[in-house]
Coordinates of C-alpha atoms in Angstrom, one line a residue:
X1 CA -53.8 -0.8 -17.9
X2 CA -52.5 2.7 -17.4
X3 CA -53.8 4.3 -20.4
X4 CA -57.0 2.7 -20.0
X5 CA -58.0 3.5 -16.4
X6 CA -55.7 6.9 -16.5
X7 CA -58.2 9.2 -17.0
X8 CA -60.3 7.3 -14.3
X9 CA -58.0 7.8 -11.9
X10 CA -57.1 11.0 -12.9
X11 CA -60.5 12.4 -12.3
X12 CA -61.0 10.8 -9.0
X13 CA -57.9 12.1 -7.7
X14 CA -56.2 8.8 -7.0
X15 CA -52.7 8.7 -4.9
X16 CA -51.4 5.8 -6.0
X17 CA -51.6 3.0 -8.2
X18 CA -50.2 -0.5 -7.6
X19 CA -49.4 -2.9 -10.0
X20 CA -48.1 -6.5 -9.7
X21 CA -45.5 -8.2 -12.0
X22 CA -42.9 -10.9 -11.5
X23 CA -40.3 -9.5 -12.9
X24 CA -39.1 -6.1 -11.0
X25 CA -40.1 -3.5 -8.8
X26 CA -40.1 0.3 -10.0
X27 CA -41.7 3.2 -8.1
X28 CA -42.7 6.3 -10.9
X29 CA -43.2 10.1 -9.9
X30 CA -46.7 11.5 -10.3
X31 CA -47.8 10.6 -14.3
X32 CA -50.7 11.6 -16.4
X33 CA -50.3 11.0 -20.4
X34 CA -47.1 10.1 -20.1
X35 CA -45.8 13.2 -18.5
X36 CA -45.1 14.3 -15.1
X37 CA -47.9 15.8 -13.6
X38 CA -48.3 16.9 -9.7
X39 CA -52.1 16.3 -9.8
X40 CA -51.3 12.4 -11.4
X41 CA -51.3 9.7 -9.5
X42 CA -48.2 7.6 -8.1
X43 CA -47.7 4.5 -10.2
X44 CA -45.8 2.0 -8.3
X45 CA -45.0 -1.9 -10.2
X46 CA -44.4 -4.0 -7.3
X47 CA -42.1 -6.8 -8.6
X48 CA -44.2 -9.2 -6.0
X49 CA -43.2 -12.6 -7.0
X50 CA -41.4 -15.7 -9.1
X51 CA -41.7 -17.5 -12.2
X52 CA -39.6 -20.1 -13.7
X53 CA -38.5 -17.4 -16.1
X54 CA -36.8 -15.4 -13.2
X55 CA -36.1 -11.8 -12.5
X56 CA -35.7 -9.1 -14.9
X57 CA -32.0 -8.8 -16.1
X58 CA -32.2 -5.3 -17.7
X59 CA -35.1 -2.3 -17.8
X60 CA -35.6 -1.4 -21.8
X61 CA -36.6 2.5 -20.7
X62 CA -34.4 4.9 -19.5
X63 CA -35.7 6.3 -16.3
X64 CA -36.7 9.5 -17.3
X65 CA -40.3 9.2 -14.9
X66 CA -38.6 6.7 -12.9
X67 CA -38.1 7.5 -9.0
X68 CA -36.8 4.2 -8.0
X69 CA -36.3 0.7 -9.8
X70 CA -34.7 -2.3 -8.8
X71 CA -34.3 -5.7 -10.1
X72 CA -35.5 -8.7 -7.2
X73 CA -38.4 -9.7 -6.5
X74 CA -40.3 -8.9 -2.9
X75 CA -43.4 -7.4 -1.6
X76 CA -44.9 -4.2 -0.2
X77 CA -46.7 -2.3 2.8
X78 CA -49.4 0.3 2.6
X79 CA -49.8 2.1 5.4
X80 CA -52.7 4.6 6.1
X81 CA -51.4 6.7 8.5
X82 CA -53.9 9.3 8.5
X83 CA -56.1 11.5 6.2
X84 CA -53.4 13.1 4.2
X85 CA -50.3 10.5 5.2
X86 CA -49.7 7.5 3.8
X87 CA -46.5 5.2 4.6
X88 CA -45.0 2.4 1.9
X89 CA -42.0 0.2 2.2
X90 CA -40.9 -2.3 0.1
X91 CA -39.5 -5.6 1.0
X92 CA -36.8 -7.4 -1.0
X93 CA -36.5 -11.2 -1.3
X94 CA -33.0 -12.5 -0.9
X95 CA -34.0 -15.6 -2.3
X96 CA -30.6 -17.9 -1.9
X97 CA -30.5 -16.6 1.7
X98 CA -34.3 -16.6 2.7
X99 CA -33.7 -12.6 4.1
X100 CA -36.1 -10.0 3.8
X101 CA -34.5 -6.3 3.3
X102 CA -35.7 -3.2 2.9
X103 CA -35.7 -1.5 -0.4
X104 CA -37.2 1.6 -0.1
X105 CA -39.3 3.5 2.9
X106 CA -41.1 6.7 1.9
X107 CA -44.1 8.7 3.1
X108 CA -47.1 10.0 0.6
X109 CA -48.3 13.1 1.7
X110 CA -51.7 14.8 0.3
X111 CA -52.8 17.8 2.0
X112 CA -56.6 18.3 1.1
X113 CA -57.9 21.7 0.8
X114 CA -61.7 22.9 0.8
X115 CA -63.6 23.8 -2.5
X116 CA -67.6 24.4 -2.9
X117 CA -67.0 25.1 -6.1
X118 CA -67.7 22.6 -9.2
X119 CA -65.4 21.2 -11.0
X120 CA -65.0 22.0 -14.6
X121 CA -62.2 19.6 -16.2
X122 CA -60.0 17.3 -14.6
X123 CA -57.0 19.7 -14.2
X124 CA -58.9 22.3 -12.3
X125 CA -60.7 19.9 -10.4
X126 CA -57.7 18.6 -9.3
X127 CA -55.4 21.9 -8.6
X128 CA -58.6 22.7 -6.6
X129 CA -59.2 19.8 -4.2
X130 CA -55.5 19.1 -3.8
X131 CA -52.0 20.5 -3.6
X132 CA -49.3 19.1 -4.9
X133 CA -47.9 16.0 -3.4
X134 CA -44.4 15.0 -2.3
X135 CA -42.8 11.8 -2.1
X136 CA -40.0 12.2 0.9
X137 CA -38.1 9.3 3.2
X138 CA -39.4 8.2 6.4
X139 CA -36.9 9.2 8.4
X140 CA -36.7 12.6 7.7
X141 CA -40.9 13.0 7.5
X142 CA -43.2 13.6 10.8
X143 CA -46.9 12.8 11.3
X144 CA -48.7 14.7 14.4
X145 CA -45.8 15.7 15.7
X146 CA -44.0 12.4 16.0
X147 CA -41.1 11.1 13.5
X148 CA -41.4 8.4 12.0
X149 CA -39.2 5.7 13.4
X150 CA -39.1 2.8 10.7
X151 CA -36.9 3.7 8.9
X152 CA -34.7 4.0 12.1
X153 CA -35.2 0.8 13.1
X154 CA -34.2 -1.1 9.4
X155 CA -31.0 1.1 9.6
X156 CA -29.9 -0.8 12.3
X157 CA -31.0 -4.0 11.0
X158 CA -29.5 -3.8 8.5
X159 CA -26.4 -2.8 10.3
X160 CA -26.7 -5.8 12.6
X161 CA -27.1 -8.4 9.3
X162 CA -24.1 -6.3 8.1
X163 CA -21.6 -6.8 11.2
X164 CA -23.2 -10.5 11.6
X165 CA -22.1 -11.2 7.8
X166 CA -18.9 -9.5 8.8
X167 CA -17.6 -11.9 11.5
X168 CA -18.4 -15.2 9.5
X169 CA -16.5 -14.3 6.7
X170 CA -13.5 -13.6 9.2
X171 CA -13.6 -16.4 11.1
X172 CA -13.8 -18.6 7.9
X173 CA -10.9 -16.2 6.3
X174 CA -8.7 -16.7 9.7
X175 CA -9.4 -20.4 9.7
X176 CA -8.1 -21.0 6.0
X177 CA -5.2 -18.8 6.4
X178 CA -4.3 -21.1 9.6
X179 CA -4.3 -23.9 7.4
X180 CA -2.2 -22.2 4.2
X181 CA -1.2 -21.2 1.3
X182 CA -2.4 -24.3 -0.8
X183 CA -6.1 -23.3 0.9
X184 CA -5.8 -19.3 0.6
X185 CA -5.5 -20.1 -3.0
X186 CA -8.3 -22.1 -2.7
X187 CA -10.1 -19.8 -1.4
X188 CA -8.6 -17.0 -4.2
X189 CA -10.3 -19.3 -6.8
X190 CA -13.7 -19.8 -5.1
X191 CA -14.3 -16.1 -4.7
X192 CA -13.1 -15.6 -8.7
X193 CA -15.8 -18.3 -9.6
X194 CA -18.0 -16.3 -7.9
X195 CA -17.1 -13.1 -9.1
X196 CA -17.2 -14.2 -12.5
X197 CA -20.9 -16.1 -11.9
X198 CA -22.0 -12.9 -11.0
X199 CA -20.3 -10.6 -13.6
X200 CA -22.1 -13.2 -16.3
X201 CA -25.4 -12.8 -15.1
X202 CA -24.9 -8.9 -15.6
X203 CA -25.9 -8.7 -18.8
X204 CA -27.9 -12.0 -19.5
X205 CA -31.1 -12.1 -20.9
X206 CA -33.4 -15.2 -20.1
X207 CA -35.2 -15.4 -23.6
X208 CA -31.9 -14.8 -25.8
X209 CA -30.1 -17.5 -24.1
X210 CA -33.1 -19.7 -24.4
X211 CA -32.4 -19.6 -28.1
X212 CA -28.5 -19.9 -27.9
X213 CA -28.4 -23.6 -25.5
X214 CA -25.1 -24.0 -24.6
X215 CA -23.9 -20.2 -24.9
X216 CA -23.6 -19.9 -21.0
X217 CA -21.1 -22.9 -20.8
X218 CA -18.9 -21.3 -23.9
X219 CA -18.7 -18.6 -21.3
X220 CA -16.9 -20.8 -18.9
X221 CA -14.5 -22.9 -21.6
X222 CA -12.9 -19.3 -22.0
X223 CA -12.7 -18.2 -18.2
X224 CA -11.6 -21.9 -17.2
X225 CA -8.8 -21.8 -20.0
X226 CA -7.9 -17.9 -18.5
X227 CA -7.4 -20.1 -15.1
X228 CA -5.3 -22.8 -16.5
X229 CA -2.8 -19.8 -18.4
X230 CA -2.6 -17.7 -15.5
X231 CA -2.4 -20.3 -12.8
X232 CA 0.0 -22.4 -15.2
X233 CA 2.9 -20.0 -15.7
X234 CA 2.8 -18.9 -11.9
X235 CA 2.7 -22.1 -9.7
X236 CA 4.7 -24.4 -12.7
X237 CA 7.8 -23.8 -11.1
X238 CA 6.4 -24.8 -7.5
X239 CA 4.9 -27.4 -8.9
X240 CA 8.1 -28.9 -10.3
X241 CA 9.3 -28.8 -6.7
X242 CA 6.9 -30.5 -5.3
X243 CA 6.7 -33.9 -7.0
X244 CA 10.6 -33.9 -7.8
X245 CA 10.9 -37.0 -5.3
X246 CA 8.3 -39.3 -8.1
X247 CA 10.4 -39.8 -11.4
X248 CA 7.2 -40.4 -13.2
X249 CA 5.3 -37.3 -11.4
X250 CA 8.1 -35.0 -11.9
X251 CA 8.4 -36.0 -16.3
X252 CA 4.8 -35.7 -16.3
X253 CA 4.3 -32.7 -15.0
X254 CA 7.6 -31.4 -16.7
X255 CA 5.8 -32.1 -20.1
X256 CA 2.4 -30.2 -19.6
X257 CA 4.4 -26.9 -18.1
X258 CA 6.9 -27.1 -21.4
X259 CA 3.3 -27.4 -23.6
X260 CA 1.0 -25.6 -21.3
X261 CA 1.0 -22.4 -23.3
X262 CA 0.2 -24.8 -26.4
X263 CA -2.2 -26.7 -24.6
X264 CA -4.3 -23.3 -23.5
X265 CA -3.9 -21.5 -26.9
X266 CA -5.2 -24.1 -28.7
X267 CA -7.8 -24.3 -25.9
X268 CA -9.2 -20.7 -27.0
X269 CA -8.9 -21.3 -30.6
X270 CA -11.5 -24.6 -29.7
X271 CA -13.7 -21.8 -28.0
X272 CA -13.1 -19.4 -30.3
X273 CA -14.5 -22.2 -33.4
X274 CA -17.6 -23.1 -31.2
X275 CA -18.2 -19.0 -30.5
X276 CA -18.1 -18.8 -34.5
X277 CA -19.9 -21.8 -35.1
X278 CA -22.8 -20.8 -32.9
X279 CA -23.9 -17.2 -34.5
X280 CA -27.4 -17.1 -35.0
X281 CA -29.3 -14.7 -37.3
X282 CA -30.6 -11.4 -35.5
X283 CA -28.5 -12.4 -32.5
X284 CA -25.4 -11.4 -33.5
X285 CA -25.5 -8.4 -31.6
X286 CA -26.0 -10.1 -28.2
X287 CA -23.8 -12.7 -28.8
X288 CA -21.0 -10.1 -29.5
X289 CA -21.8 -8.5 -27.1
X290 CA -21.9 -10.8 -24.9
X291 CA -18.5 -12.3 -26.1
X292 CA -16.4 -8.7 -25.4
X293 CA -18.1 -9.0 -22.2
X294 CA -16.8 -12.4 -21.1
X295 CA -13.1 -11.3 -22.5
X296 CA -13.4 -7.9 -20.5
X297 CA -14.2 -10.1 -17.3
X298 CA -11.6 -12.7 -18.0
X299 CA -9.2 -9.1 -18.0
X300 CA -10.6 -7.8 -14.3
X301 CA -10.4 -11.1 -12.5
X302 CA -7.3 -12.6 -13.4
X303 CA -5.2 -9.7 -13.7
X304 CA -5.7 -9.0 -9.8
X305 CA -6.0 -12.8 -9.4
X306 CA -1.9 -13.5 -10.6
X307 CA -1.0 -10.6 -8.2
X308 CA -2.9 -11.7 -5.0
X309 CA -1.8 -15.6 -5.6
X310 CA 1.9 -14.1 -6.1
X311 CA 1.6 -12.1 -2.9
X312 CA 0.3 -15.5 -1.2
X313 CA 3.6 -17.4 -2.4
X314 CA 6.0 -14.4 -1.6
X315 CA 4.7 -14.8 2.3
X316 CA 1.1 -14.5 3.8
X317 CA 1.8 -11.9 5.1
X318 CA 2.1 -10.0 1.8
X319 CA -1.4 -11.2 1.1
X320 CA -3.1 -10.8 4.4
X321 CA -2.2 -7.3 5.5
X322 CA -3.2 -5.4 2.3
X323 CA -6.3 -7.4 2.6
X324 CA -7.1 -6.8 6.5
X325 CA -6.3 -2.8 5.4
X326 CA -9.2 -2.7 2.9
X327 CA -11.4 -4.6 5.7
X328 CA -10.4 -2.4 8.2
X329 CA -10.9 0.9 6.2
X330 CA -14.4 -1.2 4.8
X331 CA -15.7 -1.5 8.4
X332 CA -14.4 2.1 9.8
X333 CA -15.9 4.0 6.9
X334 CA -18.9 2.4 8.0
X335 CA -19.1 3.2 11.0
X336 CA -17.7 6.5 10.8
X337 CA -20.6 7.3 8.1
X338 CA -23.0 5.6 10.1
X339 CA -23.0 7.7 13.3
X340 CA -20.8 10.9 12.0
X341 CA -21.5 11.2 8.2
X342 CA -23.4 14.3 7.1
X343 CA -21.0 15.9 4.2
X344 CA -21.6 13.9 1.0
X345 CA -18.2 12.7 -0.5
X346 CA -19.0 12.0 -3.7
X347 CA -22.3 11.8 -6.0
X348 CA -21.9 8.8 -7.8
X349 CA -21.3 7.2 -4.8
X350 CA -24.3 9.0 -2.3
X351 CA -23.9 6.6 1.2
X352 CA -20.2 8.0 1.3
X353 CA -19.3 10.9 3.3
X354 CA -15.9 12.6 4.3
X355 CA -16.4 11.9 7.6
X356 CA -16.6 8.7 7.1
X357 CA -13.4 8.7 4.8
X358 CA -11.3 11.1 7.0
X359 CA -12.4 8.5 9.8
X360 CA -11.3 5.4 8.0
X361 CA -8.1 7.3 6.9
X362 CA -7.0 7.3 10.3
X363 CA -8.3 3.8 11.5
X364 CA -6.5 2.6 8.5
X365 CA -3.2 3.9 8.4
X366 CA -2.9 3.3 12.5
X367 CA -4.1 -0.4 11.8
X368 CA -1.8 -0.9 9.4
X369 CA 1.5 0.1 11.8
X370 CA 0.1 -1.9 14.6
X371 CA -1.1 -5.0 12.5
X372 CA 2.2 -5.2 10.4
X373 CA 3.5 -5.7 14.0
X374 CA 1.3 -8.4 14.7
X375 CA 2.3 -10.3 11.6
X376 CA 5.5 -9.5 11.2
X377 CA 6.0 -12.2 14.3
X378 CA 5.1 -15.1 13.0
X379 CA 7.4 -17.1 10.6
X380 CA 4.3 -18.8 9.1
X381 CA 3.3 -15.1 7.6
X382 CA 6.6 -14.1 6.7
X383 CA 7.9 -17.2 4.9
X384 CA 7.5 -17.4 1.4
X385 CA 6.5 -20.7 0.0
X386 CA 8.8 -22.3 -2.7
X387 CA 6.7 -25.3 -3.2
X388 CA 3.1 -26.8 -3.1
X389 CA 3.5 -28.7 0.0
X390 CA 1.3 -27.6 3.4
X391 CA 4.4 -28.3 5.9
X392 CA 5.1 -25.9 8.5
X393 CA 7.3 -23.5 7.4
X394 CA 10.8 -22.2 8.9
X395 CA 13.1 -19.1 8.0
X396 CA 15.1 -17.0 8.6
X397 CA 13.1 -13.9 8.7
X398 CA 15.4 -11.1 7.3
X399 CA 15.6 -7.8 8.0
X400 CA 12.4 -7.0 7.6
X401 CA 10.9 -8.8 10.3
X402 CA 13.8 -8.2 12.9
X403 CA 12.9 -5.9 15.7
X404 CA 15.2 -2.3 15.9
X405 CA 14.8 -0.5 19.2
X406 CA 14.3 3.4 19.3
X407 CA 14.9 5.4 22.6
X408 CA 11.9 7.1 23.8
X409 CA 11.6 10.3 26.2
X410 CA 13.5 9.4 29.6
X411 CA 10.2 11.2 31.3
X412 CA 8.3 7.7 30.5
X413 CA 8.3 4.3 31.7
X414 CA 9.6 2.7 29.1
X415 CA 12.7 3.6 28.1
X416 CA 13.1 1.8 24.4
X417 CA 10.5 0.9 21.7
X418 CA 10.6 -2.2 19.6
X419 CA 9.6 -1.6 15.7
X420 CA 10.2 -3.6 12.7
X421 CA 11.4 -2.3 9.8
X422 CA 8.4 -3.7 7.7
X423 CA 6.1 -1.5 10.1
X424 CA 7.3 1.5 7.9
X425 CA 6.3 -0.2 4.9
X426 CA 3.1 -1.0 6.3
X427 CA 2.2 2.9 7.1
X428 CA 2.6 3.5 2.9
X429 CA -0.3 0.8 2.5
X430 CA -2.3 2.3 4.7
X431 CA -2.2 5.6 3.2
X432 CA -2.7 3.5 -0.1
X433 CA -5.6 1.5 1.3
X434 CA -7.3 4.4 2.7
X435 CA -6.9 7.1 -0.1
X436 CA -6.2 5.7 -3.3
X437 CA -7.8 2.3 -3.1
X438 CA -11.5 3.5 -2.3
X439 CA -11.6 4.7 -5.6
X440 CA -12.0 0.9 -7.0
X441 CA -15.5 1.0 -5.2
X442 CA -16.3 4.6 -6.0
X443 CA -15.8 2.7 -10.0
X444 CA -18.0 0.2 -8.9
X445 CA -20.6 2.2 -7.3
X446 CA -20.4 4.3 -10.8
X447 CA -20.8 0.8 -12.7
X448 CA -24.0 -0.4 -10.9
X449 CA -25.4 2.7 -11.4
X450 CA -24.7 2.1 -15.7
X451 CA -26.8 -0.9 -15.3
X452 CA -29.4 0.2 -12.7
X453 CA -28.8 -2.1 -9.9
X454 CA -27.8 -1.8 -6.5
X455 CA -25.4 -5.1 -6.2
X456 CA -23.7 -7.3 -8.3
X457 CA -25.2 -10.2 -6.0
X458 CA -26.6 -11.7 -3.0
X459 CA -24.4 -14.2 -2.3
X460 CA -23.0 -12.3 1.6
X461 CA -26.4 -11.1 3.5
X462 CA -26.0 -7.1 4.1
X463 CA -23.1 -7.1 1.8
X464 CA -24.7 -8.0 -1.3
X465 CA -22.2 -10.2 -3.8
X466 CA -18.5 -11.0 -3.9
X467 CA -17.6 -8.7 -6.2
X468 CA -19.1 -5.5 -4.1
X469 CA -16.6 -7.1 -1.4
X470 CA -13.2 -7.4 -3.6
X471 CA -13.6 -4.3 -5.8
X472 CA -11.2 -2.1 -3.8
X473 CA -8.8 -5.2 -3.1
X474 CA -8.6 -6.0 -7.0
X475 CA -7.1 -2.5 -6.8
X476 CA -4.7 -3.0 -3.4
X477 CA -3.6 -6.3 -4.6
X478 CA -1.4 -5.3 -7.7
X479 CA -0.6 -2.3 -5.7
X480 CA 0.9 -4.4 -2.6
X481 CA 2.5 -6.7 -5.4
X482 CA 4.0 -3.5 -7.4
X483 CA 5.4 -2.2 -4.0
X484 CA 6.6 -5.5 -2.6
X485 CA 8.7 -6.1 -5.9
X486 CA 10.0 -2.3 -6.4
X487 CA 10.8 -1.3 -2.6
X488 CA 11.0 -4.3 -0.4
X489 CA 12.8 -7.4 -2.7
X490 CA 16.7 -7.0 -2.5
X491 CA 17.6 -5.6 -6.6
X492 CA 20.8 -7.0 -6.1
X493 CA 21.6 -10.9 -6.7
X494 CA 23.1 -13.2 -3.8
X495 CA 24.6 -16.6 -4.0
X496 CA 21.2 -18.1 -2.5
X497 CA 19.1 -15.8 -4.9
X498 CA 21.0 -17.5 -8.1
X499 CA 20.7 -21.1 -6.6
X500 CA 17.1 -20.6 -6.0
X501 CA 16.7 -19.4 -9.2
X502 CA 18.6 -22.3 -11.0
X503 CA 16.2 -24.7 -8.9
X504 CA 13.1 -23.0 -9.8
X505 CA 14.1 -22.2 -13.9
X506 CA 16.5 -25.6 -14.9
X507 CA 14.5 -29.5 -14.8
X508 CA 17.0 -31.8 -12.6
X509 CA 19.0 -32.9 -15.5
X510 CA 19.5 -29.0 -16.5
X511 CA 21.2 -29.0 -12.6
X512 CA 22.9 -32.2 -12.8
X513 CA 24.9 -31.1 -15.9
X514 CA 25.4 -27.4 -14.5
X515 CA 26.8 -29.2 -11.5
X516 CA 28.9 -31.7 -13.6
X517 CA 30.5 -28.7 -15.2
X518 CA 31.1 -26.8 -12.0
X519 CA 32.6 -29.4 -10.4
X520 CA 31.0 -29.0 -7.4
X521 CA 29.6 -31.3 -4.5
X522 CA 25.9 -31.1 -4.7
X523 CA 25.8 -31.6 -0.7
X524 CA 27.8 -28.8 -0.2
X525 CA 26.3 -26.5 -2.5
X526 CA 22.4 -27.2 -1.7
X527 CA 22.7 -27.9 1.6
X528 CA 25.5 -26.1 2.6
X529 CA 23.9 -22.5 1.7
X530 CA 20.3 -23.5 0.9
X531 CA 20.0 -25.7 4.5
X532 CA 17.0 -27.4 2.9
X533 CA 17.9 -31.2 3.6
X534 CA 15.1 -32.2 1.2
X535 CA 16.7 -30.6 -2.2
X536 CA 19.7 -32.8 -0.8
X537 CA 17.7 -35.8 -1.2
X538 CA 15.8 -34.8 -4.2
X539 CA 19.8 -34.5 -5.9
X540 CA 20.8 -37.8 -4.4
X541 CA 17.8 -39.5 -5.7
X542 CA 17.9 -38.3 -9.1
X543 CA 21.9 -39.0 -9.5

């Protein structure tokens, strides 16, 4: 349609040219014959509807005349403001939400200027009715004097569908940590399903994977038998403790942990046969493609996933205050951008300034002193969890977790302040969370741009997908792990560190013939240092 009307339009000294399609929504600079041209018009494709093929996955051009293109559906607004001003937004369709949000706001300016002279070709026609145009935002443009205020207005909705989103997903995330570990991991795998659905979609194409049925669920056999070898060698030993009271639970179980790396290698090689079996001619390249893809997936989820489940196990609160610290510096930077940001940060990252990073900084590190604190006094945070049961926990604390008192200045009214030591600990995972862990989104910002979108999904209103919400915590969570294991785990082995070990590493029969050749009482030894009356049971039964 271009190149046939162009020189119509060209001549007549048309602004701008709309064009529907289902399939995306892209927004050129002024063209004519393929080149930019100031005296061309604006072509604008407005991406303004659905088909049962979907949304455009991938644009084949690079965006050399490209101003703006997104992938999602929507529809647009032409406003005539006056002779010479001209005001366009575009809508976009959240479609598993129902939301409408605003893609772009910009004002087209022409500023006319009076010729009685003829006009000779199209070129000098146009350089002599017209200046150039310019394409600016809204918010920055005025027309008679007055700004425009728009734009203005979407900011804040957009904050408001932002903060909304925000307090849901605490309350639900306060609500399952209430409930426990069993359900945090829950939730862990939810939000790594999630992740994953989205990371897939990245680089499908509908029409290849029309040809290749089944190629999407070969996808999942490999990430569901990444689940079963992560989660396997981490919660077996758990496991073993929780169903040591059933005989025929605790052999059962006993065999698919001493197989389960079997079970999950052979697993792959099944996957890795049907992958094989499956190449089709002048698709090889996609499905290779696609198959690194899956594996370098697999690599980014469950790496971070083994280190935030064993965080959850080693105590909740392990898990929950390098979490609330990427939050907190989430919501501050924010903010602090929102009303304070004017210095850019960083460019492949553009919405981030320093003031809203210096801002966050501070938030962060204070937050993370006064909410280690907050923690650090509740047992149900600070106990780790040996086993898969959801009983209330009890324990002794440690260290840690036990108040020391500093003297303060005898000038003020209190004369002594109560700190844990864990508080300490908490002000290096601040500085963590606030300096080094942005840089997981900065990555991601740099990765959307690769593939020319603005968010992995649209699964949290205002927030896009899961995976724009966990890429700074993939990056806290094997920090916090890292840390917890090098600086805050005792290096040296006590008498209740070796019998926990011996419960955790040897099946029952293993610790009924170590105890035969001890010589030992098993009621004094497990329930005179472990004080867990229930290992005492589980001995008794099994002897």
């Amino acid at each position: 349609m271009r190149e046939a009307m162009e020189d119509l339009f060209y001549k007549a000294r048309v602004d701008v040219v709309f064009a529907g399609h289902v399939h995306a929504y892209e927004r050129f600079t002024r063209i004519y014959n393929k080149k930019a041209d100031p005296c061309g018009p604006v072509y604008i494709t407005i991406g303004d509807g659905g088909n049962r093929q979907g949304v455009a996955h991938k644009f084949v051009d690079p965006a050399t005349l490209s101003v703006y293109r997104e992938l999602s559906f929507g529809h647009g607004r032409l406003r005539v403001v006056s002779e010479t001003h001209a005001h366009w937004s575009r809508i976009r369709l959240l479609p598993t939400r129902g939301l409408l949000i605003l893609s772009e706001s910009i004002i087209i300016k022409r500023t006319m200027q009076k010729d009685n002279s003829a006009p000779t070709t199209p070129t000098s026609a146009r350089a002599r009715h017209r200046r150039r145009s310019n394409e600016f935002p809204a918010d920055t443009s005025k027309t008679n004097g007055h700004p425009l205020g728009e734009n203005d207005h979407n900011k804040y909705r957009s904050m408001w569908i932002r903060s909304c989103s925000s307090l849901w997903m605490l309350g639900l995330s306060l609500l399952v940590i209430y409930m426990g570990h069993l359900y945090i991991l829950a939730m862990v795998i939810i939000i790594q399903v999630f992740m994953a659905r989205e990371l897939f979609n990245l680089l499908r194409k509908a029409h290849e994977d029309k040809c290749l049925p089944g190629f999407r669920l070969l996808n999942w056999h490999f990430y569901f038998t990444a689940m079963l070898f992560v989660y396997g060698r981490i919660l077996s030993h758990r496991l073993v403790n929780t169903v040591t009271l059933d005989k025929i639970f605790y052999r059962l179980v006993s065999k698919l942990i001493k197989y389960q790396m079997v079970i999950c290698y052979f697993s792959y090689i099944a996957g890795f046969m049907w992958f094989i079996l499956t190449l089709k001619k002048k698709m090889y390249k996609y499905q290779f493609g696609q198959f690194a893809w899956t594996h370098m997936i697999l690599i980014v989820v469950f790496t971070q996933s083994a280190f935030t489940v064993a965080n959850i196990f080693e105590g909740i609160f392990w898990f929950l205050l390098p979490a609330s610290l990427i939050a907190v510096n989430d919501v501050a930077a924010y903010f602090f951008g929102f009303f304070f940001g004017k210095t850019p940060l960083i460019k492949i990252s553009p919405k981030k300034t320093w003031e809203g990073f210096i801002g966050a900084s501070v938030a962060t590190t204070i937050s993370a002193f006064v909410l280690a604190n907050i923690y650090g006094s509740f047992q149900w945070l600070t106990c780790p969890r040996k086993d898969l049961s959801t009983g209330w926990l009890h324990c002794d604390p440690g260290p840690l977790f036990k108040p020391e008192y500093y003297p303060l200045l005898p000038w003020l009214p209190w004369t002594e302040i109560a700190i844990l030591p864990v508080q300490w600990h908490a002000l290096l995972l601040g500085l963590f969370a606030s300096i080094i862990a942005p840089f997981g989104g900065f990555f991601a910002s740099g990765f959307k741009r690769a593939f020319k979108i603005k968010d992995f999904g649209d699964s949290i209103p205002g927030h896009g997908g899961l995976t724009d919400r966990m890429d700074c915590q993939m990056v806290m969570a094997v920090f916090a792990y890292i840390y917890h294991q090098s600086f805050v785990v005792p290096q040296d082995y006590t008498v209740e560190t070796i019998l926990s070990e011996i419960l955790s590493s040897l099946t029952l029969e293993e610790q009924q013939i170590l105890h035969t050749k001890l010589g030992l009482d098993s009621v004094t030894v497990f329930g005179g240092l472990l004080h867990d009356p229930s290992i005492v049971d589980t001995v008794n039964f099994h002897s």
